[in-house]
Amino acid sequence: MLRTLAVTIFLAALVLVDCGRQVTPNPPGVGNGVLPGFLFVRYDTANPMDFTNVRYLIAFNTSGNGGVPYTNAYNTGYVNYSFIITVAGTNGFVAPQVCQIIRQQGGGVTCQPEQFSPSQVILTLNTNGSNTEFTLMFDRRLFFGIPPASPTPPPPTTQPQSNWTFNFITTDNSFHPLDALGIGGPMDTSFNVPLPVSTTFDFLQQLTVPAGATRSPNPNAQLAGGEIINNP
């Protein structure tokens, strides 16, 4: 049985899509280039996306501890989750949401939505014309995060480290994981591609879902891979 992502963590990030922003493709002066200080993500699925019934997540660990945000987060206390970017929609309106994972001193975890301007998160839907791809370019300064209350809780700090990890995850509307990068699909704990964000890189092949990987029973949630480009 698939492990469940905790509702208390993802609720704020995943269901408040009506408060998000839809950004038009290719803002003037940007084109297909990656702006300095931005990270570009191309997110590919094996079949057409269904933003009403499937949530498309990009989970990041900016703490520098090298741990990957896997779908078993509910069982591990979200130790390798710092931020989540979610692309989903209702009533035909699709928007990105940015959420910071904050650990409470008394135990438990909350997910705090971050506010951002249209120039800080640039979402372009259906970039390949087949509705199996979107691109998202965002300002890495968003991951400086929300200043924590005193005393300071555990990482992520307000200054992310220079080596991040990440994962692509799809879930249903009940927040059950449907798929993830790596051979194990929704149960995978092998995928690990570090992101040295202080350098320029373009990772493409590293994100491709390997042949023979476990597949989600929901075809709209099946991941194919993608690309991540960094401009320091």
Tab-separated table of C-alpha atoms in Angstrom:
chain	number	residue	atom	x	y	z
A	1	MET	CA	0.000	0.000	0.000
A	2	LEU	CA	1.288	3.438	-0.788
A	3	ARG	CA	2.512	5.454	2.144
A	4	THR	CA	0.385	8.481	2.896
A	5	LEU	CA	1.726	12.019	2.862
A	6	ALA	CA	0.364	13.732	5.957
A	7	VAL	CA	-2.667	15.921	5.337
A	8	THR	CA	-1.562	18.358	8.019
A	9	ILE	CA	1.619	19.116	6.120
A	10	PHE	CA	0.352	19.483	2.585
A	11	LEU	CA	-3.072	21.010	3.190
A	12	ALA	CA	-1.976	24.613	3.031
A	13	ALA	CA	0.231	24.066	0.001
A	14	LEU	CA	-2.101	21.898	-2.023
A	15	VAL	CA	-5.667	23.080	-1.592
A	16	LEU	CA	-5.317	26.852	-1.642
A	17	VAL	CA	-4.696	26.999	-5.367
A	18	ASP	CA	-7.400	29.619	-5.870
A	19	CYS	CA	-5.072	32.086	-4.144
A	20	GLY	CA	-2.234	31.397	-6.587
A	21	ARG	CA	-1.186	33.072	-9.786
A	22	GLN	CA	-1.308	31.990	-13.398
A	23	VAL	CA	1.655	33.483	-15.218
A	24	THR	CA	1.604	33.986	-18.965
A	25	PRO	CA	4.302	32.218	-21.034
A	26	ASN	CA	7.638	33.832	-21.836
A	27	PRO	CA	7.565	37.205	-20.062
A	28	PRO	CA	9.283	40.014	-21.997
A	29	GLY	CA	13.040	39.801	-21.766
A	30	VAL	CA	13.063	36.244	-20.429
A	31	GLY	CA	12.278	33.944	-23.354
A	32	ASN	CA	13.773	30.496	-22.770
A	33	GLY	CA	16.728	31.776	-20.758
A	34	VAL	CA	17.217	31.290	-17.037
A	35	LEU	CA	17.561	34.511	-15.074
A	36	PRO	CA	20.523	34.970	-12.707
A	37	GLY	CA	19.637	33.656	-9.271
A	38	PHE	CA	16.821	31.503	-10.659
A	39	LEU	CA	16.237	27.768	-10.966
A	40	PHE	CA	14.393	26.422	-14.022
A	41	VAL	CA	12.380	23.190	-13.780
A	42	ARG	CA	10.878	21.220	-16.656
A	43	TYR	CA	8.361	18.686	-15.342
A	44	ASP	CA	7.324	15.813	-17.639
A	45	THR	CA	4.646	13.155	-17.293
A	46	ALA	CA	4.078	10.016	-19.332
A	47	ASN	CA	0.470	10.988	-20.131
A	48	PRO	CA	-1.581	14.210	-20.201
A	49	MET	CA	-1.724	16.047	-16.896
A	50	ASP	CA	-4.919	16.285	-14.850
A	51	PHE	CA	-4.561	19.313	-12.597
A	52	THR	CA	-8.011	18.816	-11.066
A	53	ASN	CA	-7.410	15.327	-9.695
A	54	VAL	CA	-3.615	15.115	-9.448
A	55	ARG	CA	-1.191	17.356	-7.565
A	56	TYR	CA	2.226	17.840	-9.179
A	57	LEU	CA	4.874	18.526	-6.523
A	58	ILE	CA	8.517	19.530	-6.508
A	59	ALA	CA	9.945	18.912	-3.045
A	60	PHE	CA	13.265	20.458	-1.984
A	61	ASN	CA	15.690	19.904	0.864
A	62	THR	CA	17.811	23.045	1.251
A	63	SER	CA	19.336	22.110	4.626
A	64	GLY	CA	22.535	20.724	3.093
A	65	ASN	CA	22.286	17.378	4.925
A	66	GLY	CA	22.107	15.439	1.635
A	67	GLY	CA	18.858	13.653	2.434
A	68	VAL	CA	16.265	13.344	-0.322
A	69	PRO	CA	12.581	14.204	0.223
A	70	TYR	CA	10.954	10.836	-0.464
A	71	THR	CA	7.281	9.880	-0.277
A	72	ASN	CA	7.850	8.121	3.063
A	73	ALA	CA	7.953	11.518	4.758
A	74	TYR	CA	5.031	10.705	7.051
A	75	ASN	CA	7.063	7.893	8.616
A	76	THR	CA	10.278	9.910	8.883
A	77	GLY	CA	8.895	13.160	10.294
A	78	TYR	CA	9.631	15.069	7.083
A	79	VAL	CA	13.304	15.278	8.038
A	80	ASN	CA	14.381	15.983	4.447
A	81	TYR	CA	11.645	18.431	3.476
A	82	SER	CA	12.341	22.179	3.429
A	83	PHE	CA	10.049	23.572	0.712
A	84	ILE	CA	7.344	22.274	-1.605
A	85	ILE	CA	6.217	23.811	-4.880
A	86	THR	CA	2.816	22.491	-5.946
A	87	VAL	CA	1.135	22.926	-9.321
A	88	ALA	CA	-2.573	22.093	-9.255
A	89	GLY	CA	-5.903	23.684	-10.009
A	90	THR	CA	-9.640	23.927	-9.599
A	91	ASN	CA	-12.314	25.028	-12.057
A	92	GLY	CA	-9.774	25.232	-14.855
A	93	PHE	CA	-7.466	27.613	-12.961
A	94	VAL	CA	-3.947	26.252	-12.466
A	95	ALA	CA	-1.418	27.985	-10.251
A	96	PRO	CA	1.821	27.341	-8.366
A	97	GLN	CA	2.028	27.399	-4.585
A	98	VAL	CA	5.208	27.641	-2.511
A	99	CYS	CA	5.153	26.184	0.987
A	100	GLN	CA	7.858	26.097	3.681
A	101	ILE	CA	8.053	23.146	6.053
A	102	ILE	CA	8.495	24.406	9.617
A	103	ARG	CA	9.197	22.075	12.529
A	104	GLN	CA	7.701	23.008	15.864
A	105	GLN	CA	9.791	22.872	19.023
A	106	GLY	CA	7.102	20.937	20.819
A	107	GLY	CA	6.865	18.396	18.023
A	108	GLY	CA	4.894	18.290	14.827
A	109	VAL	CA	5.320	20.016	11.499
A	110	THR	CA	3.439	22.804	9.764
A	111	CYS	CA	3.482	23.952	6.162
A	112	GLN	CA	3.507	27.733	5.814
A	113	PRO	CA	2.521	29.194	2.403
A	114	GLU	CA	4.893	31.832	1.047
A	115	GLN	CA	3.772	34.933	-0.799
A	116	PHE	CA	5.543	35.764	-4.041
A	117	SER	CA	5.309	38.204	-6.925
A	118	PRO	CA	4.531	37.111	-10.511
A	119	SER	CA	8.168	37.758	-11.443
A	120	GLN	CA	9.455	35.387	-8.749
A	121	VAL	CA	7.590	32.255	-9.890
A	122	ILE	CA	6.992	31.904	-13.635
A	123	LEU	CA	4.777	28.962	-14.601
A	124	THR	CA	4.229	27.966	-18.227
A	125	LEU	CA	1.739	25.184	-18.919
A	126	ASN	CA	1.679	22.746	-21.858
A	127	THR	CA	5.103	23.746	-23.109
A	128	ASN	CA	5.349	20.756	-25.464
A	129	GLY	CA	1.827	21.031	-26.904
A	130	SER	CA	0.844	17.581	-25.609
A	131	ASN	CA	-0.175	18.608	-22.078
A	132	THR	CA	2.491	16.334	-20.634
A	133	GLU	CA	4.867	19.101	-19.593
A	134	PHE	CA	5.064	22.365	-17.736
A	135	THR	CA	8.013	24.576	-16.903
A	136	LEU	CA	8.554	26.637	-13.810
A	137	MET	CA	11.291	29.181	-13.161
A	138	PHE	CA	11.633	30.609	-9.674
A	139	ASP	CA	13.807	32.966	-7.681
A	140	ARG	CA	15.968	30.918	-5.317
A	141	ARG	CA	15.709	33.703	-2.746
A	142	LEU	CA	12.217	32.410	-2.003
A	143	PHE	CA	13.973	29.558	-0.256
A	144	PHE	CA	15.524	31.940	2.240
A	145	GLY	CA	12.195	31.156	3.822
A	146	ILE	CA	9.973	32.746	6.384
A	147	PRO	CA	11.957	34.110	9.355
A	148	PRO	CA	11.447	31.622	12.201
A	149	ALA	CA	10.203	32.540	15.654
A	150	SER	CA	12.723	32.699	18.478
A	151	PRO	CA	14.265	30.419	19.514
A	152	THR	CA	15.235	29.151	16.079
A	153	PRO	CA	13.771	25.750	15.112
A	154	PRO	CA	15.780	23.058	13.307
A	155	PRO	CA	16.710	23.462	9.607
A	156	PRO	CA	15.774	24.756	7.095
A	157	THR	CA	17.417	27.975	8.197
A	158	THR	CA	16.704	31.371	6.674
A	159	GLN	CA	19.876	30.892	4.614
A	160	PRO	CA	19.734	27.717	2.489
A	161	GLN	CA	22.931	25.761	1.947
A	162	SER	CA	24.764	25.504	-1.385
A	163	ASN	CA	23.870	21.837	-1.982
A	164	TRP	CA	20.188	20.960	-2.268
A	165	THR	CA	18.314	17.773	-3.035
A	166	PHE	CA	14.873	17.424	-4.598
A	167	ASN	CA	12.204	15.070	-5.871
A	168	PHE	CA	9.194	15.140	-8.181
A	169	ILE	CA	6.095	13.665	-6.535
A	170	THR	CA	2.498	13.302	-7.677
A	171	THR	CA	-0.406	12.814	-5.266
A	172	ASP	CA	-4.165	12.473	-5.483
A	173	ASN	CA	-6.599	14.892	-3.854
A	174	SER	CA	-6.466	12.863	-0.643
A	175	PHE	CA	-2.706	13.467	-0.533
A	176	HIS	CA	-1.728	9.850	-1.202
A	177	PRO	CA	1.517	9.610	-3.203
A	178	LEU	CA	0.975	8.266	-6.700
A	179	ASP	CA	4.440	8.461	-8.234
A	180	ALA	CA	7.960	9.796	-7.720
A	181	LEU	CA	11.274	9.842	-9.548
A	182	GLY	CA	13.345	6.673	-9.361
A	183	ILE	CA	12.959	2.965	-10.058
A	184	GLY	CA	10.591	2.386	-7.139
A	185	GLY	CA	7.935	4.845	-8.268
A	186	PRO	CA	5.732	5.948	-5.352
A	187	MET	CA	7.769	3.845	-2.912
A	188	ASP	CA	11.215	4.813	-4.235
A	189	THR	CA	14.045	5.607	-1.844
A	190	SER	CA	16.913	5.400	-4.338
A	191	PHE	CA	16.652	8.613	-6.380
A	192	ASN	CA	19.354	11.108	-5.432
A	193	VAL	CA	20.537	13.970	-7.639
A	194	PRO	CA	22.280	16.745	-5.638
A	195	LEU	CA	21.815	20.314	-6.845
A	196	PRO	CA	24.985	22.430	-6.358
A	197	VAL	CA	23.121	25.728	-6.606
A	198	SER	CA	26.253	27.878	-6.335
A	199	THR	CA	27.304	26.608	-9.796
A	200	THR	CA	25.806	26.520	-13.284
A	201	PHE	CA	24.295	23.159	-14.240
A	202	ASP	CA	21.792	21.560	-16.595
A	203	PHE	CA	20.516	18.160	-15.428
A	204	LEU	CA	18.393	16.277	-17.949
A	205	GLN	CA	19.304	12.599	-18.201
A	206	GLN	CA	19.624	12.377	-14.413
A	207	LEU	CA	15.888	13.047	-14.030
A	208	THR	CA	14.617	10.512	-16.572
A	209	VAL	CA	12.509	7.787	-14.970
A	210	PRO	CA	14.375	4.514	-15.634
A	211	ALA	CA	12.937	1.730	-17.760
A	212	GLY	CA	11.127	-0.842	-15.672
A	213	ALA	CA	10.226	1.615	-12.919
A	214	THR	CA	7.115	0.952	-10.851
A	215	ARG	CA	4.232	2.927	-12.345
A	216	SER	CA	1.281	4.649	-10.760
A	217	PRO	CA	-2.092	3.037	-11.574
A	218	ASN	CA	-3.297	6.555	-12.434
A	219	PRO	CA	-1.922	7.308	-15.926
A	220	ASN	CA	-2.234	11.082	-15.396
A	221	ALA	CA	0.105	10.826	-12.404
A	222	GLN	CA	2.865	8.811	-14.079
A	223	LEU	CA	6.126	10.739	-14.175
A	224	ALA	CA	8.526	10.648	-17.113
A	225	GLY	CA	11.304	12.918	-15.857
A	226	GLY	CA	12.279	16.470	-16.631
A	227	GLU	CA	15.144	18.912	-16.446
A	228	ILE	CA	16.626	21.335	-13.936
A	229	ILE	CA	18.818	24.279	-14.960
A	230	ASN	CA	20.518	26.633	-12.525
A	231	ASN	CA	21.898	30.110	-13.104
A	232	PRO	CA	23.824	31.163	-9.998
